[in-house]
Structure formats: structure tokens, C-alpha cells
GROMACS .gro file of C-alpha atoms in nm:
model
  465
    1UNK     CA    1   1.074  -1.838  -1.243
    2UNK     CA    2   1.348  -1.605  -1.112
    3UNK     CA    3   1.618  -1.462  -1.361
    4UNK     CA    4   1.964  -1.544  -1.325
    5UNK     CA    5   2.139  -1.314  -1.074
    6UNK     CA    6   2.441  -1.253  -1.302
    7UNK     CA    7   2.277  -0.953  -1.488
    8UNK     CA    8   1.977  -0.770  -1.449
    9UNK     CA    9   1.675  -0.906  -1.599
   10UNK     CA   10   1.475  -0.751  -1.879
   11UNK     CA   11   1.110  -0.664  -1.824
   12UNK     CA   12   1.043  -0.805  -2.176
   13UNK     CA   13   1.144  -1.132  -2.085
   14UNK     CA   14   0.982  -1.152  -1.724
   15UNK     CA   15   0.671  -0.929  -1.744
   16UNK     CA   16   0.501  -1.139  -2.004
   17UNK     CA   17   0.476  -1.427  -1.796
   18UNK     CA   18   0.407  -1.404  -1.440
   19UNK     CA   19   0.450  -1.732  -1.248
   20UNK     CA   20   0.342  -1.765  -0.880
   21UNK     CA   21   0.601  -2.055  -0.842
   22UNK     CA   22   0.971  -1.958  -0.745
   23UNK     CA   23   1.222  -2.219  -0.767
   24UNK     CA   24   1.540  -2.018  -0.651
   25UNK     CA   25   1.623  -2.019  -0.254
   26UNK     CA   26   1.528  -1.686  -0.088
   27UNK     CA   27   1.800  -1.531   0.092
   28UNK     CA   28   1.623  -1.516   0.419
   29UNK     CA   29   1.604  -1.767   0.693
   30UNK     CA   30   1.224  -1.901   0.757
   31UNK     CA   31   1.252  -1.916   1.118
   32UNK     CA   32   1.424  -1.551   1.166
   33UNK     CA   33   1.150  -1.414   0.923
   34UNK     CA   34   0.861  -1.545   1.118
   35UNK     CA   35   1.007  -1.426   1.444
   36UNK     CA   36   0.931  -1.041   1.302
   37UNK     CA   37   0.546  -1.140   1.310
   38UNK     CA   38   0.270  -1.235   1.549
   39UNK     CA   39  -0.084  -1.330   1.530
   40UNK     CA   40  -0.269  -1.438   1.203
   41UNK     CA   41  -0.016  -1.270   0.963
   42UNK     CA   42   0.241  -1.534   1.053
   43UNK     CA   43  -0.007  -1.801   0.916
   44UNK     CA   44  -0.086  -1.589   0.616
   45UNK     CA   45   0.280  -1.549   0.505
   46UNK     CA   46   0.350  -1.929   0.576
   47UNK     CA   47   0.090  -2.034   0.367
   48UNK     CA   48   0.198  -1.795   0.073
   49UNK     CA   49   0.551  -1.923   0.091
   50UNK     CA   50   0.432  -2.275   0.087
   51UNK     CA   51   0.245  -2.246  -0.199
   52UNK     CA   52   0.467  -2.032  -0.424
   53UNK     CA   53   0.804  -2.151  -0.326
   54UNK     CA   54   0.949  -2.506  -0.434
   55UNK     CA   55   1.249  -2.465  -0.235
   56UNK     CA   56   1.064  -2.373   0.116
   57UNK     CA   57   0.734  -2.509   0.014
   58UNK     CA   58   0.709  -2.817   0.245
   59UNK     CA   59   0.908  -2.672   0.524
   60UNK     CA   60   0.657  -2.372   0.532
   61UNK     CA   61   0.347  -2.567   0.499
   62UNK     CA   62   0.464  -2.801   0.801
   63UNK     CA   63   0.503  -2.490   0.986
   64UNK     CA   64   0.157  -2.346   0.874
   65UNK     CA   65  -0.010  -2.660   0.993
   66UNK     CA   66   0.155  -2.638   1.345
   67UNK     CA   67   0.067  -2.266   1.354
   68UNK     CA   68  -0.295  -2.320   1.251
   69UNK     CA   69  -0.314  -2.593   1.521
   70UNK     CA   70  -0.215  -2.348   1.779
   71UNK     CA   71  -0.539  -2.145   1.709
   72UNK     CA   72  -0.881  -2.191   1.605
   73UNK     CA   73  -0.919  -2.119   1.238
   74UNK     CA   74  -1.030  -2.429   1.078
   75UNK     CA   75  -1.039  -2.338   0.723
   76UNK     CA   76  -0.666  -2.209   0.722
   77UNK     CA   77  -0.589  -2.537   0.874
   78UNK     CA   78  -0.745  -2.728   0.593
   79UNK     CA   79  -0.597  -2.498   0.324
   80UNK     CA   80  -0.246  -2.550   0.462
   81UNK     CA   81  -0.292  -2.930   0.513
   82UNK     CA   82  -0.448  -2.958   0.175
   83UNK     CA   83  -0.132  -2.806   0.026
   84UNK     CA   84   0.107  -3.001   0.222
   85UNK     CA   85  -0.094  -3.329   0.111
   86UNK     CA   86  -0.007  -3.236  -0.261
   87UNK     CA   87   0.349  -3.138  -0.223
   88UNK     CA   88   0.469  -3.345   0.081
   89UNK     CA   89   0.196  -3.638   0.136
   90UNK     CA   90   0.476  -3.837   0.339
   91UNK     CA   91   0.486  -3.560   0.616
   92UNK     CA   92   0.328  -3.642   0.934
   93UNK     CA   93   0.159  -3.295   0.921
   94UNK     CA   94   0.006  -3.388   0.569
   95UNK     CA   95  -0.239  -3.644   0.779
   96UNK     CA   96  -0.564  -3.449   0.844
   97UNK     CA   97  -0.632  -3.441   1.230
   98UNK     CA   98  -1.022  -3.479   1.222
   99UNK     CA   99  -1.003  -3.534   1.599
  100UNK     CA  100  -0.851  -3.152   1.653
  101UNK     CA  101  -1.102  -3.049   1.402
  102UNK     CA  102  -1.407  -3.176   1.553
  103UNK     CA  103  -1.304  -3.072   1.898
  104UNK     CA  104  -1.223  -2.711   1.773
  105UNK     CA  105  -1.532  -2.660   1.599
  106UNK     CA  106  -1.739  -2.785   1.893
  107UNK     CA  107  -1.535  -2.524   2.095
  108UNK     CA  108  -1.583  -2.233   1.857
  109UNK     CA  109  -1.946  -2.305   1.851
  110UNK     CA  110  -1.982  -2.301   2.216
  111UNK     CA  111  -1.752  -1.984   2.278
  112UNK     CA  112  -1.975  -1.798   2.002
  113UNK     CA  113  -2.293  -1.889   2.180
  114UNK     CA  114  -2.165  -1.785   2.519
  115UNK     CA  115  -2.038  -1.433   2.385
  116UNK     CA  116  -2.368  -1.357   2.201
  117UNK     CA  117  -2.565  -1.444   2.522
  118UNK     CA  118  -2.326  -1.211   2.726
  119UNK     CA  119  -2.373  -0.919   2.471
  120UNK     CA  120  -2.743  -0.979   2.469
  121UNK     CA  121  -2.751  -0.971   2.827
  122UNK     CA  122  -2.531  -0.652   2.853
  123UNK     CA  123  -2.776  -0.484   2.595
  124UNK     CA  124  -3.064  -0.563   2.807
  125UNK     CA  125  -2.911  -0.402   3.106
  126UNK     CA  126  -2.812  -0.108   2.887
  127UNK     CA  127  -2.455  -0.097   3.020
  128UNK     CA  128  -2.258   0.091   2.750
  129UNK     CA  129  -1.897  -0.009   2.874
  130UNK     CA  130  -2.024  -0.369   2.891
  131UNK     CA  131  -2.168  -0.360   2.534
  132UNK     CA  132  -1.862  -0.224   2.410
  133UNK     CA  133  -1.637  -0.494   2.555
  134UNK     CA  134  -1.876  -0.764   2.461
  135UNK     CA  135  -1.872  -0.646   2.111
  136UNK     CA  136  -1.468  -0.648   2.132
  137UNK     CA  137  -1.469  -0.972   2.267
  138UNK     CA  138  -1.709  -1.112   2.021
  139UNK     CA  139  -1.487  -0.944   1.752
  140UNK     CA  140  -1.183  -1.089   1.859
  141UNK     CA  141  -1.322  -1.444   1.860
  142UNK     CA  142  -1.467  -1.418   1.507
  143UNK     CA  143  -1.124  -1.280   1.369
  144UNK     CA  144  -0.943  -1.579   1.563
  145UNK     CA  145  -1.178  -1.857   1.399
  146UNK     CA  146  -1.143  -1.665   1.067
  147UNK     CA  147  -1.502  -1.529   1.019
  148UNK     CA  148  -1.353  -1.185   0.910
  149UNK     CA  149  -1.696  -0.995   0.803
  150UNK     CA  150  -1.852  -1.068   1.105
  151UNK     CA  151  -1.539  -0.978   1.304
  152UNK     CA  152  -1.555  -0.644   1.111
  153UNK     CA  153  -1.922  -0.559   1.191
  154UNK     CA  154  -1.872  -0.640   1.562
  155UNK     CA  155  -1.574  -0.428   1.590
  156UNK     CA  156  -1.780  -0.153   1.403
  157UNK     CA  157  -2.069  -0.158   1.650
  158UNK     CA  158  -1.845  -0.086   1.921
  159UNK     CA  159  -1.844   0.297   1.786
  160UNK     CA  160  -2.193   0.342   1.920
  161UNK     CA  161  -2.064   0.307   2.294
  162UNK     CA  162  -1.747   0.487   2.291
  163UNK     CA  163  -1.682   0.720   2.581
  164UNK     CA  164  -1.323   0.834   2.522
  165UNK     CA  165  -1.062   0.897   2.260
  166UNK     CA  166  -0.873   0.589   2.347
  167UNK     CA  167  -1.195   0.373   2.260
  168UNK     CA  168  -1.196   0.550   1.900
  169UNK     CA  169  -0.794   0.438   1.850
  170UNK     CA  170  -0.849   0.078   1.976
  171UNK     CA  171  -1.153   0.030   1.752
  172UNK     CA  172  -0.986   0.162   1.454
  173UNK     CA  173  -0.692  -0.045   1.531
  174UNK     CA  174  -0.911  -0.359   1.539
  175UNK     CA  175  -1.085  -0.260   1.195
  176UNK     CA  176  -0.748  -0.176   1.036
  177UNK     CA  177  -0.609  -0.523   1.137
  178UNK     CA  178  -0.929  -0.710   1.000
  179UNK     CA  179  -0.938  -0.499   0.675
  180UNK     CA  180  -0.560  -0.543   0.598
  181UNK     CA  181  -0.627  -0.918   0.629
  182UNK     CA  182  -0.936  -0.867   0.365
  183UNK     CA  183  -0.741  -0.675   0.167
  184UNK     CA  184  -0.986  -0.381   0.199
  185UNK     CA  185  -0.758  -0.082   0.165
  186UNK     CA  186  -1.057   0.160   0.153
  187UNK     CA  187  -1.156   0.077   0.523
  188UNK     CA  188  -0.784   0.095   0.618
  189UNK     CA  189  -0.740   0.439   0.472
  190UNK     CA  190  -1.063   0.553   0.633
  191UNK     CA  191  -0.987   0.405   0.984
  192UNK     CA  192  -0.629   0.582   0.967
  193UNK     CA  193  -0.798   0.906   0.896
  194UNK     CA  194  -1.013   0.874   1.219
  195UNK     CA  195  -0.749   0.803   1.403
  196UNK     CA  196  -0.549   1.101   1.295
  197UNK     CA  197  -0.862   1.298   1.399
  198UNK     CA  198  -0.846   1.236   1.757
  199UNK     CA  199  -0.659   1.443   1.975
  200UNK     CA  200  -0.425   1.231   2.203
  201UNK     CA  201  -0.118   1.327   2.439
  202UNK     CA  202   0.217   1.376   2.277
  203UNK     CA  203   0.366   1.058   2.429
  204UNK     CA  204   0.076   0.849   2.274
  205UNK     CA  205   0.107   1.024   1.962
  206UNK     CA  206   0.480   0.919   1.939
  207UNK     CA  207   0.375   0.569   1.951
  208UNK     CA  208   0.098   0.596   1.684
  209UNK     CA  209   0.266   0.793   1.460
  210UNK     CA  210   0.473   0.484   1.305
  211UNK     CA  211   0.182   0.259   1.304
  212UNK     CA  212  -0.035   0.512   1.100
  213UNK     CA  213   0.233   0.570   0.850
  214UNK     CA  214   0.284   0.205   0.818
  215UNK     CA  215  -0.056   0.126   0.730
  216UNK     CA  216  -0.161   0.415   0.519
  217UNK     CA  217   0.162   0.348   0.332
  218UNK     CA  218   0.057  -0.041   0.284
  219UNK     CA  219  -0.280   0.092   0.142
  220UNK     CA  220  -0.145   0.348  -0.088
  221UNK     CA  221   0.132   0.073  -0.225
  222UNK     CA  222  -0.162  -0.149  -0.304
  223UNK     CA  223  -0.339   0.092  -0.506
  224UNK     CA  224  -0.026   0.180  -0.705
  225UNK     CA  225   0.045   0.511  -0.547
  226UNK     CA  226   0.417   0.429  -0.503
  227UNK     CA  227   0.514   0.810  -0.456
  228UNK     CA  228   0.272   0.861  -0.197
  229UNK     CA  229   0.342   0.528  -0.036
  230UNK     CA  230   0.702   0.645  -0.041
  231UNK     CA  231   0.641   0.920   0.136
  232UNK     CA  232   0.447   0.783   0.391
  233UNK     CA  233   0.700   0.502   0.457
  234UNK     CA  234   0.976   0.779   0.483
  235UNK     CA  235   0.777   0.997   0.711
  236UNK     CA  236   0.766   0.677   0.987
  237UNK     CA  237   0.955   0.792   1.285
  238UNK     CA  238   1.224   0.566   1.460
  239UNK     CA  239   1.089   0.334   1.741
  240UNK     CA  240   0.838   0.110   1.584
  241UNK     CA  241   0.933  -0.194   1.749
  242UNK     CA  242   0.674  -0.477   1.768
  243UNK     CA  243   0.383  -0.232   1.795
  244UNK     CA  244   0.272  -0.325   1.459
  245UNK     CA  245   0.409  -0.670   1.414
  246UNK     CA  246   0.061  -0.830   1.354
  247UNK     CA  247   0.050  -0.650   1.020
  248UNK     CA  248   0.435  -0.524   0.908
  249UNK     CA  249   0.802  -0.541   1.070
  250UNK     CA  250   1.045  -0.257   1.079
  251UNK     CA  251   1.214  -0.440   0.810
  252UNK     CA  252   0.933  -0.420   0.588
  253UNK     CA  253   0.926  -0.050   0.635
  254UNK     CA  254   1.261  -0.035   0.494
  255UNK     CA  255   1.200  -0.255   0.195
  256UNK     CA  256   0.883  -0.094   0.100
  257UNK     CA  257   0.971   0.253   0.133
  258UNK     CA  258   1.311   0.185  -0.021
  259UNK     CA  259   1.181   0.026  -0.332
  260UNK     CA  260   0.871   0.273  -0.393
  261UNK     CA  261   1.119   0.578  -0.342
  262UNK     CA  262   1.365   0.409  -0.590
  263UNK     CA  263   1.102   0.365  -0.843
  264UNK     CA  264   0.937   0.709  -0.844
  265UNK     CA  265   1.186   0.958  -0.691
  266UNK     CA  266   1.472   1.143  -0.853
  267UNK     CA  267   1.848   1.116  -0.752
  268UNK     CA  268   1.846   1.453  -0.553
  269UNK     CA  269   1.506   1.334  -0.401
  270UNK     CA  270   1.677   1.007  -0.282
  271UNK     CA  271   1.974   1.167  -0.159
  272UNK     CA  272   1.770   1.426   0.077
  273UNK     CA  273   1.454   1.228   0.159
  274UNK     CA  274   1.623   0.861   0.205
  275UNK     CA  275   1.962   0.867   0.254
  276UNK     CA  276   1.994   1.173   0.475
  277UNK     CA  277   1.665   1.087   0.643
  278UNK     CA  278   1.759   1.048   1.014
  279UNK     CA  279   1.430   0.830   1.112
  280UNK     CA  280   1.434   0.623   0.798
  281UNK     CA  281   1.803   0.541   0.846
  282UNK     CA  282   1.745   0.340   1.165
  283UNK     CA  283   1.504   0.114   0.926
  284UNK     CA  284   1.766   0.102   0.646
  285UNK     CA  285   2.006  -0.045   0.898
  286UNK     CA  286   1.803  -0.343   0.899
  287UNK     CA  287   1.801  -0.407   0.541
  288UNK     CA  288   2.146  -0.288   0.413
  289UNK     CA  289   2.112  -0.409   0.065
  290UNK     CA  290   1.816  -0.148   0.007
  291UNK     CA  291   2.068   0.138   0.109
  292UNK     CA  292   2.322   0.008  -0.102
  293UNK     CA  293   2.095  -0.021  -0.422
  294UNK     CA  294   1.985   0.359  -0.359
  295UNK     CA  295   2.340   0.471  -0.304
  296UNK     CA  296   2.439   0.304  -0.623
  297UNK     CA  297   2.139   0.469  -0.791
  298UNK     CA  298   2.217   0.828  -0.638
  299UNK     CA  299   2.608   0.765  -0.764
  300UNK     CA  300   2.495   0.675  -1.139
  301UNK     CA  301   2.607   0.331  -1.094
  302UNK     CA  302   2.270   0.184  -1.240
  303UNK     CA  303   2.397  -0.165  -1.338
  304UNK     CA  304   2.521  -0.219  -0.992
  305UNK     CA  305   2.194  -0.109  -0.851
  306UNK     CA  306   1.993  -0.327  -1.057
  307UNK     CA  307   2.215  -0.652  -0.983
  308UNK     CA  308   2.158  -0.601  -0.598
  309UNK     CA  309   1.782  -0.584  -0.635
  310UNK     CA  310   1.752  -0.857  -0.862
  311UNK     CA  311   1.937  -1.082  -0.606
  312UNK     CA  312   1.661  -1.014  -0.402
  313UNK     CA  313   1.378  -1.058  -0.629
  314UNK     CA  314   1.286  -1.406  -0.500
  315UNK     CA  315   1.256  -1.283  -0.170
  316UNK     CA  316   1.015  -1.020  -0.246
  317UNK     CA  317   0.806  -1.283  -0.461
  318UNK     CA  318   0.711  -1.445  -0.120
  319UNK     CA  319   0.625  -1.140   0.059
  320UNK     CA  320   0.255  -1.120   0.101
  321UNK     CA  321   0.211  -0.742   0.027
  322UNK     CA  322   0.483  -0.723  -0.240
  323UNK     CA  323   0.424  -1.002  -0.446
  324UNK     CA  324   0.175  -0.855  -0.710
  325UNK     CA  325   0.376  -0.523  -0.709
  326UNK     CA  326   0.752  -0.612  -0.729
  327UNK     CA  327   0.738  -0.671  -1.110
  328UNK     CA  328   0.592  -0.344  -1.169
  329UNK     CA  329   0.821  -0.165  -0.914
  330UNK     CA  330   1.151  -0.335  -1.087
  331UNK     CA  331   1.025  -0.217  -1.401
  332UNK     CA  332   0.998   0.146  -1.305
  333UNK     CA  333   1.368   0.131  -1.172
  334UNK     CA  334   1.500  -0.036  -1.463
  335UNK     CA  335   1.346   0.215  -1.716
  336UNK     CA  336   1.468   0.498  -1.465
  337UNK     CA  337   1.810   0.379  -1.476
  338UNK     CA  338   1.838   0.347  -1.863
  339UNK     CA  339   1.672   0.687  -1.877
  340UNK     CA  340   1.937   0.806  -1.641
  341UNK     CA  341   2.215   0.639  -1.806
  342UNK     CA  342   2.148   0.803  -2.130
  343UNK     CA  343   2.079   1.161  -2.011
  344UNK     CA  344   2.436   1.289  -2.056
  345UNK     CA  345   2.506   1.147  -2.396
  346UNK     CA  346   2.359   1.257  -2.760
  347UNK     CA  347   2.450   0.892  -2.848
  348UNK     CA  348   2.512   0.597  -2.717
  349UNK     CA  349   2.615   0.269  -2.887
  350UNK     CA  350   2.368  -0.044  -2.842
  351UNK     CA  351   2.668  -0.256  -2.728
  352UNK     CA  352   2.741  -0.063  -2.435
  353UNK     CA  353   2.367  -0.056  -2.329
  354UNK     CA  354   2.377  -0.438  -2.357
  355UNK     CA  355   2.673  -0.472  -2.155
  356UNK     CA  356   2.526  -0.239  -1.881
  357UNK     CA  357   2.184  -0.365  -1.876
  358UNK     CA  358   2.168  -0.708  -2.031
  359UNK     CA  359   2.275  -1.045  -1.931
  360UNK     CA  360   2.519  -1.218  -2.194
  361UNK     CA  361   2.376  -1.316  -2.541
  362UNK     CA  362   2.069  -1.092  -2.499
  363UNK     CA  363   1.994  -0.744  -2.649
  364UNK     CA  364   1.818  -0.434  -2.522
  365UNK     CA  365   1.667  -0.345  -2.880
  366UNK     CA  366   1.326  -0.449  -2.815
  367UNK     CA  367   1.308  -0.300  -2.466
  368UNK     CA  368   1.425   0.034  -2.582
  369UNK     CA  369   1.169   0.035  -2.907
  370UNK     CA  370   0.871  -0.019  -2.637
  371UNK     CA  371   1.020   0.252  -2.391
  372UNK     CA  372   1.041   0.491  -2.695
  373UNK     CA  373   0.687   0.396  -2.802
  374UNK     CA  374   0.550   0.464  -2.431
  375UNK     CA  375   0.732   0.804  -2.463
  376UNK     CA  376   0.960   0.693  -2.141
  377UNK     CA  377   1.264   0.782  -2.362
  378UNK     CA  378   1.305   1.062  -2.596
  379UNK     CA  379   1.548   0.875  -2.831
  380UNK     CA  380   1.588   0.712  -3.171
  381UNK     CA  381   1.731   0.367  -3.255
  382UNK     CA  382   1.986   0.361  -3.553
  383UNK     CA  383   1.983   0.025  -3.629
  384UNK     CA  384   2.270   0.038  -3.917
  385UNK     CA  385   2.504   0.182  -3.701
  386UNK     CA  386   2.392   0.030  -3.364
  387UNK     CA  387   2.326   0.361  -3.210
  388UNK     CA  388   2.079   0.537  -2.952
  389UNK     CA  389   2.053   0.871  -3.045
  390UNK     CA  390   1.871   1.166  -2.875
  391UNK     CA  391   1.578   1.355  -3.048
  392UNK     CA  392   1.702   1.743  -3.115
  393UNK     CA  393   1.532   1.945  -2.870
  394UNK     CA  394   1.299   2.221  -3.040
  395UNK     CA  395   1.293   2.485  -2.776
  396UNK     CA  396   1.132   2.745  -3.027
  397UNK     CA  397   0.851   2.525  -3.106
  398UNK     CA  398   0.795   2.413  -2.734
  399UNK     CA  399   0.766   2.809  -2.635
  400UNK     CA  400   0.517   2.859  -2.939
  401UNK     CA  401   0.326   2.567  -2.822
  402UNK     CA  402   0.353   2.680  -2.473
  403UNK     CA  403   0.252   3.027  -2.570
  404UNK     CA  404  -0.077   2.922  -2.771
  405UNK     CA  405  -0.178   2.705  -2.472
  406UNK     CA  406  -0.176   2.989  -2.226
  407UNK     CA  407  -0.343   3.223  -2.471
  408UNK     CA  408  -0.641   2.942  -2.516
  409UNK     CA  409  -0.683   2.931  -2.121
  410UNK     CA  410  -0.710   3.298  -2.089
  411UNK     CA  411  -0.963   3.301  -2.351
  412UNK     CA  412  -1.161   3.013  -2.173
  413UNK     CA  413  -1.101   3.214  -1.837
  414UNK     CA  414  -1.209   3.549  -2.007
  415UNK     CA  415  -1.533   3.369  -2.134
  416UNK     CA  416  -1.635   3.224  -1.799
  417UNK     CA  417  -1.608   3.557  -1.642
  418UNK     CA  418  -1.810   3.744  -1.924
  419UNK     CA  419  -2.075   3.466  -1.886
  420UNK     CA  420  -2.091   3.510  -1.486
  421UNK     CA  421  -2.136   3.876  -1.523
  422UNK     CA  422  -2.433   3.837  -1.765
  423UNK     CA  423  -2.580   3.572  -1.548
  424UNK     CA  424  -2.555   3.835  -1.244
  425UNK     CA  425  -2.692   4.117  -1.468
  426UNK     CA  426  -3.002   3.928  -1.572
  427UNK     CA  427  -3.068   3.844  -1.197
  428UNK     CA  428  -3.025   3.460  -1.273
  429UNK     CA  429  -2.788   3.399  -1.015
  430UNK     CA  430  -2.908   3.123  -0.751
  431UNK     CA  431  -2.803   3.223  -0.404
  432UNK     CA  432  -2.801   2.952  -0.130
  433UNK     CA  433  -3.010   3.024   0.192
  434UNK     CA  434  -2.848   3.094   0.511
  435UNK     CA  435  -2.950   2.908   0.857
  436UNK     CA  436  -3.051   3.073   1.140
  437UNK     CA  437  -2.793   3.158   1.391
  438UNK     CA  438  -2.472   3.094   1.173
  439UNK     CA  439  -2.469   3.463   1.048
  440UNK     CA  440  -2.615   3.831   1.200
  441UNK     CA  441  -2.913   3.973   1.058
  442UNK     CA  442  -2.717   4.223   0.857
  443UNK     CA  443  -2.608   3.947   0.623
  444UNK     CA  444  -2.977   3.920   0.483
  445UNK     CA  445  -2.931   4.262   0.310
  446UNK     CA  446  -2.725   4.360   0.015
  447UNK     CA  447  -2.626   4.699  -0.050
  448UNK     CA  448  -2.905   4.823   0.156
  449UNK     CA  449  -3.193   4.615  -0.005
  450UNK     CA  450  -3.347   4.303   0.153
  451UNK     CA  451  -3.329   4.011  -0.059
  452UNK     CA  452  -3.665   3.957  -0.247
  453UNK     CA  453  -3.866   3.629  -0.228
  454UNK     CA  454  -4.015   3.529  -0.543
  455UNK     CA  455  -4.354   3.512  -0.373
  456UNK     CA  456  -4.471   3.818  -0.176
  457UNK     CA  457  -4.471   3.752   0.194
  458UNK     CA  458  -4.278   3.391   0.164
  459UNK     CA  459  -3.998   3.324   0.377
  460UNK     CA  460  -3.708   3.196   0.177
  461UNK     CA  461  -3.507   3.118   0.484
  462UNK     CA  462  -3.580   2.792   0.679
  463UNK     CA  463  -3.681   2.872   1.053
  464UNK     CA  464  -3.802   3.215   0.941
  465UNK     CA  465  -3.727   3.578   1.058
   0.00000   0.00000   0.00000
């Protein structure tokens, strides 16, 4: 359940119980939201909204059933129809269309057999280009019917028959799209790196750059590396358009990049890398509330920043990529705001913190205690006088501790060097062999002496000299 929008919510209230049901209405219009995407991600997002939102659930599931019947994925159709039958059994779309299912199943089987027979013929004729295209057609078919493991395998087999750089890019794009749907983020990162290793013309590189930054940013965000994800999204050049809308939209770039940056970057970084970033500014214009919240944070208006974010929490709970991360991101932003609010003061009254960060009738004491225990906040709570006081700094002790650590590191390094000198002096050092043709023959001599093998006349180098 979403928190009241009058004041920022406390992580001690919301993080304890995470519910997949969202009762508050989101701020986006469902039809306009879907217009940003194409392909299978539309169906994925509709099913997520239908199963998680009590406000839009029936409408989203009805659209999901219609969207599924436009394609060939029977499993997704059954998933949407079963959910709709539970929450809106009186709707026309809630009735299972067995005629369509039987017809689609027969068509899918016939198409699979046809494509596999064609591919077998291409392999018998040893036509590499036809084999590559046959695997691509088969992969597209498997992806359309929802058999993602077979689709991934078919696209992977295309690599055996590539003949130009464009083929490598096309294959990697297919694999990235399937891997995103599978939530296989390791495969996403791997194929992004493969595309980056391909030399392409400058004009094509400009169209690829937003795609690579967006997909790599998604993979990093899923692994919880919010700072690196923010850097990837912030590096996305303007002009993405619809090149990536089977996975992500330009609006998502603004939201994901802005939230990850807000959660991990300091105020100076936010000002220089986000607000003054000319490329990212074009994306921020699509989501002005993200720009507003970052501006509030940079200008030390933390309560206003958190209020803006809280007003859109419901929208992000219904996002296919943000749902499992949004509470953690909001928690990081809130903790940063409290720390930044406290930095200029030696002591602050708990009442002023309650007014700035808590809804009426709630107290911040427990949250502050948790932050102090996690060492996010260097302060003490004076419960008698209702104050939060900073811990006196001890620069002399810090200097002494740093000096001792430096001395220990110097001692460890000296010990390693002496040990290495003794190993060399005792002729116990193991030297790797050198391959033929990688170095001139003079490299086989050390100070005028030829390296000795353990057995007389034995050759320690592969290939021989």
C-alpha cells in the first residue's frame, strides 16, 4: 500500500512489509504509457500492472488479453486471462477463447516444423548466409511464441555464420532483447561488450550509443550498482527516439538515471553531471518532476525533494524494472537527505527533524537510531533534551590511526620485497616459457648467459630452437 502523499514516508514504516498490491491511482495514463513501447514488453508491463494495481488491474488485464491475442504466445494469454478471471470475471475478455488457443497452437507447430525443415535444408547445402538467416527466423519465431531458451539458442547459433560487423551487432541485439525478458543480466552485459568491440562507422555508432548505455545501465541497476548505472544512463546521448522501445523508452532513461544519481551522487556531482548535462537534459524534459526533485536536493530543500518523489512512488511500484529497487533507492535518498540536513549543525532538535521528514503524529527517533547503528550518521541522540548532537571529531586520533596503518602497509610491502629477493637469490623463481615467434632470439639470454634447462640437452621451450 502506498504511503500518504502529504509527507515523506519513513523506511521504518514501509521497508518492513513490501506488498505487491498498490491501491492508489498512478499519475500516468495507461494508453499514453503503453504508446512508448512496442513488442513483447508491452504485454509484460500490462500483466505487471494488472496483477499489482487494484486501481488499474481490470483495465490493464483486459488490454493484456487483447495484446496477447494479437501475437502467438499462448502461455502469456493464459496468464493474463487467469488473472482477469479472478479480479473481473464479468468482463468479456475473462472468458477463455479455446478456439483461438487451438488454432494458434496448430499454427505455431506448423511454423516451427516449416522453419526447422528450411534450416536443415540450408545446412545440407552449406550456404552460410542462408543458415544464419534461417537461425534468425527460427529465433524470432521461438521468441514470439514465448519459448525464450530456444530463441536464445537459435540466435546464439547465428554467430557461427557471421560475415560482417553488422551481423555481430544484429545477433547481440537479438540476444540482449531475449536476455532482458529472461532477466539474464549477465548475458545482457556480455553482449553489450561484444557490440562495443565491433568497429562501426561514426553515423551508426551514434545510433548504437544510446542503446548500449540504456541496456548496460539496466543490467547494472538490477545488480544494485546504482552509481555505475547512473553513470551509464547519464552518458546516453540525445536522440534515442524509438530505437530501444522494445526494451526501454526515453522517459525511462530520465527516471532511472535521475533516481540512481539522486541515490548515490553528492550535490556537486548532481549539479555538474545531471543538471548541467546537455544530453541528459533532453530526457529530463520528458519527466520534469525528476528534474524538480534533483534541483530541490541540490538547493538543500530536502523535504520538498522527498515529497515530489513520494508522489510518484505508486508509478514506480508499477514499473517492470524499478519495482524491486524503488524502496531501496528511496531509502538511500532519504538517508542522504537527513545526513545533508544535519551536516551544517552541531545539534538539531528532534522536533525540527520530525517537521522536516515525518508525517504528522510520527517521530523520527527510531529511524535516526538505525542510521547511527549502521554508521550512516555520526551523531548521538539526547532523549532527555530531545536533541540530535554531532559526535566531536578527534583529528589527532584520526591522524595517529592513519599513520599506524601507513607504517603497517610499508612493513608488509618491505617484507614482500625481501622475500622476493631471497627467492631470486636462491634461484627458485619460476620463469614462464616463451612462444616461438613472439620475441627475438636474444630474449632467451639473460646477462649473456643462456637459460639452463633442468635436464641436459632438454628443450624447455615449445616448438624448439
